[in-house]
Short mmCIF file of C-alpha atoms and ligand atoms in Angstrom, two decimals:
data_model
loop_
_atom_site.label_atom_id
_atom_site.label_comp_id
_atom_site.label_asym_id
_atom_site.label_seq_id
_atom_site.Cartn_x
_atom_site.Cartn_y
_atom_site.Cartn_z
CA UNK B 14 0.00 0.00 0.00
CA UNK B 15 2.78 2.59 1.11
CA UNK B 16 4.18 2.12 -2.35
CA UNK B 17 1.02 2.27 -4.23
CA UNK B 18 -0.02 5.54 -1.95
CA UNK B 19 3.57 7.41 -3.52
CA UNK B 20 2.90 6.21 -6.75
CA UNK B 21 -0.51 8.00 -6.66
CA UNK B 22 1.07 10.89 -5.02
CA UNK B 23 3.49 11.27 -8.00
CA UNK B 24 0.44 11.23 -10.32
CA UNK B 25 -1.20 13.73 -8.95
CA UNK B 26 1.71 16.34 -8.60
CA UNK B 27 1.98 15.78 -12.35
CA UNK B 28 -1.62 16.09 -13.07
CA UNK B 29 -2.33 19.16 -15.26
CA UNK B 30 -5.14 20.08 -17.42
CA UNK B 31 -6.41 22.71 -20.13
CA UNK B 32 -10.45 21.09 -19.77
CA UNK B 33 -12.91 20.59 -17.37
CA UNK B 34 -13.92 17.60 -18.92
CA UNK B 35 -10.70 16.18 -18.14
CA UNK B 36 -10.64 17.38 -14.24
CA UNK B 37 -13.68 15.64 -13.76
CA UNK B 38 -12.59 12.90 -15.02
CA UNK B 39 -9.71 12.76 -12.87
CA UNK B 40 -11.29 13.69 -10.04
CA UNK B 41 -13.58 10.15 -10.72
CA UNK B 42 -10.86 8.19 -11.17
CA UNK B 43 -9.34 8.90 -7.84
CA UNK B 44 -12.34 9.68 -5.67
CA UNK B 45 -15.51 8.29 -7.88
CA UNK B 46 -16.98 5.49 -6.26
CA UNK B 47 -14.42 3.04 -7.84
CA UNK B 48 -11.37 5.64 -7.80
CA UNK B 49 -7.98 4.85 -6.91
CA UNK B 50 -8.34 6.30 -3.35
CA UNK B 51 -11.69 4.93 -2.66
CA UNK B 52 -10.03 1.87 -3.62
CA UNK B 53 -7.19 2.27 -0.68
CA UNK B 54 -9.60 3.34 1.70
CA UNK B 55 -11.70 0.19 1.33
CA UNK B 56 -8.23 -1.79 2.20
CA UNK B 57 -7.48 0.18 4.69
CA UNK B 58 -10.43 -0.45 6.51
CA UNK B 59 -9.16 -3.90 7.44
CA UNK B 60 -6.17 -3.04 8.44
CA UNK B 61 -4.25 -3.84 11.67
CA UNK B 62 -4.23 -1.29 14.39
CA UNK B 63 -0.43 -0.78 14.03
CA UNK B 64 -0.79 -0.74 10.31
CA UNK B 65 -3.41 2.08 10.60
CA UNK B 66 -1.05 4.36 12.34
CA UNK B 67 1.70 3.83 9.75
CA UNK B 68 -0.42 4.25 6.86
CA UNK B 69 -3.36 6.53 8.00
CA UNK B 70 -1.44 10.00 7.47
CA UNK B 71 0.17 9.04 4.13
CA UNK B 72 -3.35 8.43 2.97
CA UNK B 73 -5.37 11.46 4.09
CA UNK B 74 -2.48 13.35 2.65
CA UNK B 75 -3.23 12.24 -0.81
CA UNK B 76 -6.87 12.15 -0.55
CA UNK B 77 -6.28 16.39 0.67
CA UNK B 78 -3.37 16.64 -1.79
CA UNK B 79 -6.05 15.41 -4.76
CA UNK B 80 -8.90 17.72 -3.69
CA UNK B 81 -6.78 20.84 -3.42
CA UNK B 82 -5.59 19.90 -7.06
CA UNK B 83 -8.79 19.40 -8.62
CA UNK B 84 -10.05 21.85 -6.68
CA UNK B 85 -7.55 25.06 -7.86
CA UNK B 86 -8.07 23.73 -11.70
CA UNK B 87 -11.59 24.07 -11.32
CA UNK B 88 -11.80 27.49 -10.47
CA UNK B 89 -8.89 28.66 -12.94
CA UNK B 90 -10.53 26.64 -15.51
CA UNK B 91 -14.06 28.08 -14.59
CA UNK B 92 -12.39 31.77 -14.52
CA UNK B 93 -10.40 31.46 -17.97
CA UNK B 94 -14.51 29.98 -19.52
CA UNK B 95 -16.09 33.20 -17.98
CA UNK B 96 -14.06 35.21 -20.12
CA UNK B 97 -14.24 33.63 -23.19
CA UNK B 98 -18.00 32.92 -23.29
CA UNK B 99 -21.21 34.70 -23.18
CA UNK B 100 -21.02 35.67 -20.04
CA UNK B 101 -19.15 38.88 -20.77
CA UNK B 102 -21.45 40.72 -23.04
CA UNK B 103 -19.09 43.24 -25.27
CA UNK B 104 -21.55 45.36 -26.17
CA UNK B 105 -22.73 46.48 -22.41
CA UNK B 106 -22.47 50.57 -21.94
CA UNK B 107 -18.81 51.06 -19.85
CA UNK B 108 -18.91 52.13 -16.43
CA UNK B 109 -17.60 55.64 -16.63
CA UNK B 110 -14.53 56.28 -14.77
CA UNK B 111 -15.44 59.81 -12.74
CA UNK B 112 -13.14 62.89 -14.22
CA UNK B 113 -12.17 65.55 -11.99
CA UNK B 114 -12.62 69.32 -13.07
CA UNK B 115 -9.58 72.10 -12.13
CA UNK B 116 -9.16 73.33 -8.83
CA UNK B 117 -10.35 76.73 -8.55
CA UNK B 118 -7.46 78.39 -7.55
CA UNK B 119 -5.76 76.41 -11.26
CA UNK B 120 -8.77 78.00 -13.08
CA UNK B 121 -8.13 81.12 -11.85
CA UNK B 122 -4.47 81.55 -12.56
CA UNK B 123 -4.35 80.02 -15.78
CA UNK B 124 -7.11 82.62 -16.73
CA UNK B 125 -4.83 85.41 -15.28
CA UNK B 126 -1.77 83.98 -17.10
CA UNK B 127 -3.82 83.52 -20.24
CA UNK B 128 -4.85 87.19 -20.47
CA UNK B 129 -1.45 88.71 -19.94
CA UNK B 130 -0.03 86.22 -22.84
CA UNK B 131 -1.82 87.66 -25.25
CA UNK B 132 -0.05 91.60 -24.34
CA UNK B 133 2.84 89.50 -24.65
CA UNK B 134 3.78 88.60 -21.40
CA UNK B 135 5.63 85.36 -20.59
CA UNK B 136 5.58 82.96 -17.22
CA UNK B 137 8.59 83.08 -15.10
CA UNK B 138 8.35 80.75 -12.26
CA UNK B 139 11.03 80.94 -9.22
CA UNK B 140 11.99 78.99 -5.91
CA UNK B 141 9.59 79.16 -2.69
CA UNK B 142 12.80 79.26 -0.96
CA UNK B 143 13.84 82.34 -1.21
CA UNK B 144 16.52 84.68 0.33
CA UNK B 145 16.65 87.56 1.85
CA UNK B 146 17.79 90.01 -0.90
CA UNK B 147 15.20 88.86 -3.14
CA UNK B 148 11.80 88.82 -0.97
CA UNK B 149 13.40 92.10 0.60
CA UNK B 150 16.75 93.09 0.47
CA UNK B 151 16.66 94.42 -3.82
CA UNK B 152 12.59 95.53 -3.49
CA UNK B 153 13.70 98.78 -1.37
CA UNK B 154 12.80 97.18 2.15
CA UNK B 155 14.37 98.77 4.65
CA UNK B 156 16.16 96.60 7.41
CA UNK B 157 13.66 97.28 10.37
CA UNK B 158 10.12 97.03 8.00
CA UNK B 159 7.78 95.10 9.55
CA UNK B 160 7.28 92.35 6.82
CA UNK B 161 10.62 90.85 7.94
CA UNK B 162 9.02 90.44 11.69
CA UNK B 163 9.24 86.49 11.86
CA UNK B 164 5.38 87.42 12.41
CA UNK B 165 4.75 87.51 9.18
CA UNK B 166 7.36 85.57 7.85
CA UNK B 167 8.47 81.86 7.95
CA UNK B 168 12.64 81.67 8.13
CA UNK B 169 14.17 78.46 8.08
CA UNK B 170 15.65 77.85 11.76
CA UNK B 171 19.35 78.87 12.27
CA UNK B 172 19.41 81.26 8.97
CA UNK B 173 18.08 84.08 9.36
CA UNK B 174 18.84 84.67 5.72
CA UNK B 175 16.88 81.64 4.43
CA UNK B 176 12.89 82.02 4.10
CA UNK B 177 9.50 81.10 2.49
CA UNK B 178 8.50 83.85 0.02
CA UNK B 179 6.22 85.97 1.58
CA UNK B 180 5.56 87.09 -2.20
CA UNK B 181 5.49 86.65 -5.87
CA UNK B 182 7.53 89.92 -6.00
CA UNK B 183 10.89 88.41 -5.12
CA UNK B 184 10.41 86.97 -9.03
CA UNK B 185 10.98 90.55 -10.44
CA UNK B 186 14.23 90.53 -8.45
CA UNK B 187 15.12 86.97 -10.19
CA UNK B 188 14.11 88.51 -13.75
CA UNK B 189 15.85 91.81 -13.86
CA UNK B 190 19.08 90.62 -12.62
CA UNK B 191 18.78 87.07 -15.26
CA UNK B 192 17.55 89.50 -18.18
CA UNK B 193 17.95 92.76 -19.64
CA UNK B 194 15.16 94.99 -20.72
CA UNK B 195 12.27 94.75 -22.32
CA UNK B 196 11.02 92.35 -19.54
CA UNK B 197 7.58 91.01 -19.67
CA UNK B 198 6.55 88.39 -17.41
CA UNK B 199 3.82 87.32 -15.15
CA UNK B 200 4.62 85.38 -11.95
CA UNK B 201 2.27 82.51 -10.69
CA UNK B 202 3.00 80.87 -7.31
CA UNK B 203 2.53 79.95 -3.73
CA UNK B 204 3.68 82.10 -1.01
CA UNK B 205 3.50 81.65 3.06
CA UNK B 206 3.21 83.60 5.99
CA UNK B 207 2.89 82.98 9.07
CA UNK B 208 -0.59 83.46 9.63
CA UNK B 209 -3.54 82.13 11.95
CA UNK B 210 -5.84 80.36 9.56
CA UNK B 211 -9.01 81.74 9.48
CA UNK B 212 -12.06 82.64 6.91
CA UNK B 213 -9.77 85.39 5.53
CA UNK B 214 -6.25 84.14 6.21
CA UNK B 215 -4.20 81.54 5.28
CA UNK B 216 -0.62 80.64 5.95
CA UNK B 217 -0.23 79.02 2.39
CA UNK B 218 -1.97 80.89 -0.78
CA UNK B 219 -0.99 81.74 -4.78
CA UNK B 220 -0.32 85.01 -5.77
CA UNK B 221 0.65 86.44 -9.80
CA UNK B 222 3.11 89.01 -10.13
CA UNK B 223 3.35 90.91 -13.21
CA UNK B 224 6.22 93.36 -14.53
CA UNK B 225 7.23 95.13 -17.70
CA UNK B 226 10.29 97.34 -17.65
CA UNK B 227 11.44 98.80 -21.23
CA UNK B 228 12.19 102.03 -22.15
CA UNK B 229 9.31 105.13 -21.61
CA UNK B 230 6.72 103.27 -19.57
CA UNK B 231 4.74 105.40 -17.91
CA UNK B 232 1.80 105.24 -15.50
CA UNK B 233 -1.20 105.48 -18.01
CA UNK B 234 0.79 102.31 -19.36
CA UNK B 235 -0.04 100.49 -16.28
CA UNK B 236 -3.23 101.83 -16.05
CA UNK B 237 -4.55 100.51 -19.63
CA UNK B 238 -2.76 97.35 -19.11
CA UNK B 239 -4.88 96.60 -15.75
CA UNK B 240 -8.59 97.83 -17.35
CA UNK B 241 -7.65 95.55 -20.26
CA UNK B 242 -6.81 93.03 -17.78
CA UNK B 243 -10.16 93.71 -15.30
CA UNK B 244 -12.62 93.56 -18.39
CA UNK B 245 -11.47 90.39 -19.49
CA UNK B 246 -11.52 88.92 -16.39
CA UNK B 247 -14.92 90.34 -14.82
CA UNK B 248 -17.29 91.65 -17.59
CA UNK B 249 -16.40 94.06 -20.51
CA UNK B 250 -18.42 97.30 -18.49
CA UNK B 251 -15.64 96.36 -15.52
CA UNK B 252 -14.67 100.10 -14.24
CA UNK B 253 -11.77 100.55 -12.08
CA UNK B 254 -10.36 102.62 -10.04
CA UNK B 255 -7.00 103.41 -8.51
CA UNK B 256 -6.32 104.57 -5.07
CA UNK B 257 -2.81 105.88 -3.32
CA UNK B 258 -1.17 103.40 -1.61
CA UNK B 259 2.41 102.10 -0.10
CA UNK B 260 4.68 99.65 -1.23
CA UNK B 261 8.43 99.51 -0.83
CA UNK B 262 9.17 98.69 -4.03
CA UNK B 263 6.76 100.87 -6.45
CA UNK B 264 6.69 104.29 -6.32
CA UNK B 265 4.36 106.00 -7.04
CA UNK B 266 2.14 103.35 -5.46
CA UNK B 267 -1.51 102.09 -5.52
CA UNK B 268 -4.07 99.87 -4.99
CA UNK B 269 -6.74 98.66 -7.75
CA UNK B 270 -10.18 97.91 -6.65
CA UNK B 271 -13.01 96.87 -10.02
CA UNK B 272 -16.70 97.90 -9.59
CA UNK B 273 -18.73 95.70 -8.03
CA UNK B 274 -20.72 93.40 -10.00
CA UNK B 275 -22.61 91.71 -8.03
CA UNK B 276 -24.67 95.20 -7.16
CA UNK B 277 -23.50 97.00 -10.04
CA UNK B 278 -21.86 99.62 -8.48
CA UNK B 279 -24.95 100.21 -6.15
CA UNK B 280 -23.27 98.85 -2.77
CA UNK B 281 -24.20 95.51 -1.19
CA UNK B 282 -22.40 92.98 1.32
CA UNK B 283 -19.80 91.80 -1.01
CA UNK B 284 -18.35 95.02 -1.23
CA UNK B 285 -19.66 96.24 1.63
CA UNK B 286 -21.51 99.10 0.51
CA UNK B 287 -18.88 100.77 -1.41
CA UNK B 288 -19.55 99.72 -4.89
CA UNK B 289 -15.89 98.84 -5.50
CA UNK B 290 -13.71 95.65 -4.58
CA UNK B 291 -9.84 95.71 -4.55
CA UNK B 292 -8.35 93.57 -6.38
CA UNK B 293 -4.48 94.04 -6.22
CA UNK B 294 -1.71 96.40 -5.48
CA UNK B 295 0.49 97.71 -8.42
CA UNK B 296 2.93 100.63 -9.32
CA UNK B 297 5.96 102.30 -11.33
CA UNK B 298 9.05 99.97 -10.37
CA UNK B 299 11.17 102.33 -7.67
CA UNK B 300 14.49 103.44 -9.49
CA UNK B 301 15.83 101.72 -5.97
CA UNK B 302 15.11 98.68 -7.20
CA UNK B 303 16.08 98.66 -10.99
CA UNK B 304 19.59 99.74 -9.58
CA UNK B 305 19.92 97.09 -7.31
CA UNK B 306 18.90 94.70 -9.77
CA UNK B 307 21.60 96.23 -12.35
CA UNK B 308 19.39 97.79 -14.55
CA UNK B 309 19.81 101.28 -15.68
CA UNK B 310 17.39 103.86 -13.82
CA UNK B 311 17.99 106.88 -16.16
CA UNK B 312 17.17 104.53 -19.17
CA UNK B 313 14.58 102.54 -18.22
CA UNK B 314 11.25 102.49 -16.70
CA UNK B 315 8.55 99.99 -15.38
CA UNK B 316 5.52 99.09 -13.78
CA UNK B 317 4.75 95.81 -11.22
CA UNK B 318 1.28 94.34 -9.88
CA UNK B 319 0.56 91.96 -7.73
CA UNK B 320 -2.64 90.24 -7.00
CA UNK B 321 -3.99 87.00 -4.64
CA UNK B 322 -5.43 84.28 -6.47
CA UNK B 323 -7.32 83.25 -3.57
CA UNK B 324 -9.10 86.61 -3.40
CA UNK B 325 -9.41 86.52 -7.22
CA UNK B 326 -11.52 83.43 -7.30
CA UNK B 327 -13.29 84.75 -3.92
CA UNK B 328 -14.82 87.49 -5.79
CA UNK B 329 -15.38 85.76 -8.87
CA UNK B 330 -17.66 82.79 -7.07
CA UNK B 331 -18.38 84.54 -4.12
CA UNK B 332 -16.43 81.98 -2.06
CA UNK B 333 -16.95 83.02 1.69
CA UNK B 334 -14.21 81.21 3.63
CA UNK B 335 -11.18 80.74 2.21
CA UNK B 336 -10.08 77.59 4.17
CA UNK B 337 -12.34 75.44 1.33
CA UNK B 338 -9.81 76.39 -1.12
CA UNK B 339 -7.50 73.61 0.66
CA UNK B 340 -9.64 71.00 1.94
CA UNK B 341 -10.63 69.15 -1.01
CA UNK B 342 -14.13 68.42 -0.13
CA UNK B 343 -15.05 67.23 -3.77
CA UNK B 344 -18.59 68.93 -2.89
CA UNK B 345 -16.96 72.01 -3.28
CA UNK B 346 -14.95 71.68 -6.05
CA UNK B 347 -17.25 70.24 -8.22
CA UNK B 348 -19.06 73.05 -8.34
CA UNK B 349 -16.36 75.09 -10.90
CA UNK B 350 -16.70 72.50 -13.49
CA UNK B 351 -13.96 74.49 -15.95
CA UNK B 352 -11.11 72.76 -17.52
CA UNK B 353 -9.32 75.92 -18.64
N1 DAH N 419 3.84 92.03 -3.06
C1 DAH N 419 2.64 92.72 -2.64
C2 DAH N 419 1.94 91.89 -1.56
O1 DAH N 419 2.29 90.77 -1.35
C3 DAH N 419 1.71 92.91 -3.79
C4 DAH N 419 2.22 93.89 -4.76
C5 DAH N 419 1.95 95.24 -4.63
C6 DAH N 419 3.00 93.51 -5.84
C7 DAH N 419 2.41 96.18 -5.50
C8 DAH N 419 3.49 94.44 -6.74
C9 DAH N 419 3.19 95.78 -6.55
O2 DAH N 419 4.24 94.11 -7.78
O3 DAH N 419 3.64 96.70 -7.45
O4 DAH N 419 1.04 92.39 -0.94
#
């Protein structure tokens, strides 16, 4: 019996099969009513107690050794027929896999970026890393401003020197000093300070910088460029206005604000009662800075903006609270649909 029992044993490791057919058939042959193993068991039965023990293990580990066989060509068999026959009808409607639409801060941007390409501006992108001289040092900070407080900005520990832009501005510094006039770009990018996040505040958001330095550009240059810019973005009948305002690095200075359109000018409680929302800060590029950027004060001219993109989209959709921007609830962005 022990050597009949290997013998088996040996068939079965060898067994292999392409067909059903031909599993069942095995699978009778061993364990039918007249199968091989059926057969041993029968003999078994009238074995001696001693001879039991000996044999017993040997033969329940053939009769499991067989079942797991047949039993892991059936279902590959099985499988490998589901494919191949009716069962998978070809001409059933897909499932559709579920796109996602642009972020709204992306939509934003890229229509931002998109406007200013066609008055032939081009992107320059920089590091978030930034130094000193170019987030403040070359843009006409002086040492003791505030907006080097470690309030407001992130430095990396143990240099002082080392820091997370606080914003898109420190590109202009990059561009002047790695081209020479005419400069056109337009600056898209994430900037950080060190803010408590709230409704209105965040310590991570996107700003766009723009600048254009060539020769005799004046203020009314700047002016045009930013009504072209507001209409496209907000409406054709867009009016805007330009207030006074301080910046290190622009002088004369001022802040842009477009007419409401959600009241039309009227006042309501998006522009809370004024008529007019500001949109970004901008100005003719201080001769401070084209000088410490190498570039010839006497000769050349320029104007800089600089807007949030967060704020941007804010007005545009009326987004209240500014921490959905960056919590992905697809509820939310869903709602922007755009793949500009
Ligand atoms: N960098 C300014 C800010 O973060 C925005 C800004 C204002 C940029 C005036 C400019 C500018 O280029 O001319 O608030």
């Amino acid at each position: 019996m022990k050597n009949k029992i290997s013998e088996l044993l040996d068939h079965v490791e060898k067994f292999t099969s392409e067909k059903l057919e031909q599993v069942e058939e095995f699978r009778i042959g061993m364990l039918g009513k007249k199968g091989e193993i059926t057969r041993l068991f029968e003999q078994f039965k009238a074995f001696t107690s001693e001879q039991k023990r000996e044999l017993g293990k040997d033969l329940n580990e053939l009769k499991t050794k067989t079942l797991e066989k047949i039993n892991s060509f059936r279902e590959l068999l099985e499988k490998s027929q589901e494919k191949t026959s009716g069962i998978f009808d070809m001409t059933m409607p897909a499932n559709s896999e579920p796109v996602g639409t642009r972020h709204p801060i992306s939509i934003m941007k890229n229509k931002t970026v998109e406007i200013f390409k066609r008055l032939g501006y081009v992107i320059a992108e920089g590091p978030e890393i930034e130094d000193d001289r170019h987030v403040f040092g070359a843009l006409n900070f002086p040492p003791e401003h505030p907006a080097r407080d470690m309030q407001d900005t992130f430095f990396i520990e143990k240099n002082p020197d080392i820091l997370l832009r606080t914003h898109t501005s420190s590109m202009q510094v990059r561009a002047m000093e790695q081209t020479k006039p005419p400069i056109r770009i337009i600056c898209p990018g994430r900037v950080f300070r060190n803010e408590a996040i709230s409704a209105r505040a965040h310590c991570i958001f996107h700003q766009i910088e723009g600048l254009y330095i060539d020769e005799n550009v004046s203020f009314a240059d700047l002016k045009q460029t930013l009504l072209y810019f507001a209409r496209e973005m907000f409406g054709k009948d867009t009016q805007i206005r330009l207030r006074p305002s301080y910046f290190p690095f622009t002088e004369p200075s001022a802040e842009m604000d477009v007419s409401c359109k959600i009241c039309g000018g009227k006042g309501c409680n998006i522009c809370k009662g004024t008529g007019w929302l500001e949109i970004m800060g901008c100005g003719m590029v201080d001769p401070n800075v084209l000088e410490s950027c190498g570039i010839d004060s006497e000769k050349y001219t320029g104007f800089a903006f600089g807007m949030g993109v967060e704020r941007l989209a804010m007005l545009k959709w009326q987004v209240r609270d500014l921490r959905l921007y960056f919590e992905n609830d697809i509820r939310f962005l869903q709602q922007f649909g755009s793949v500009i």
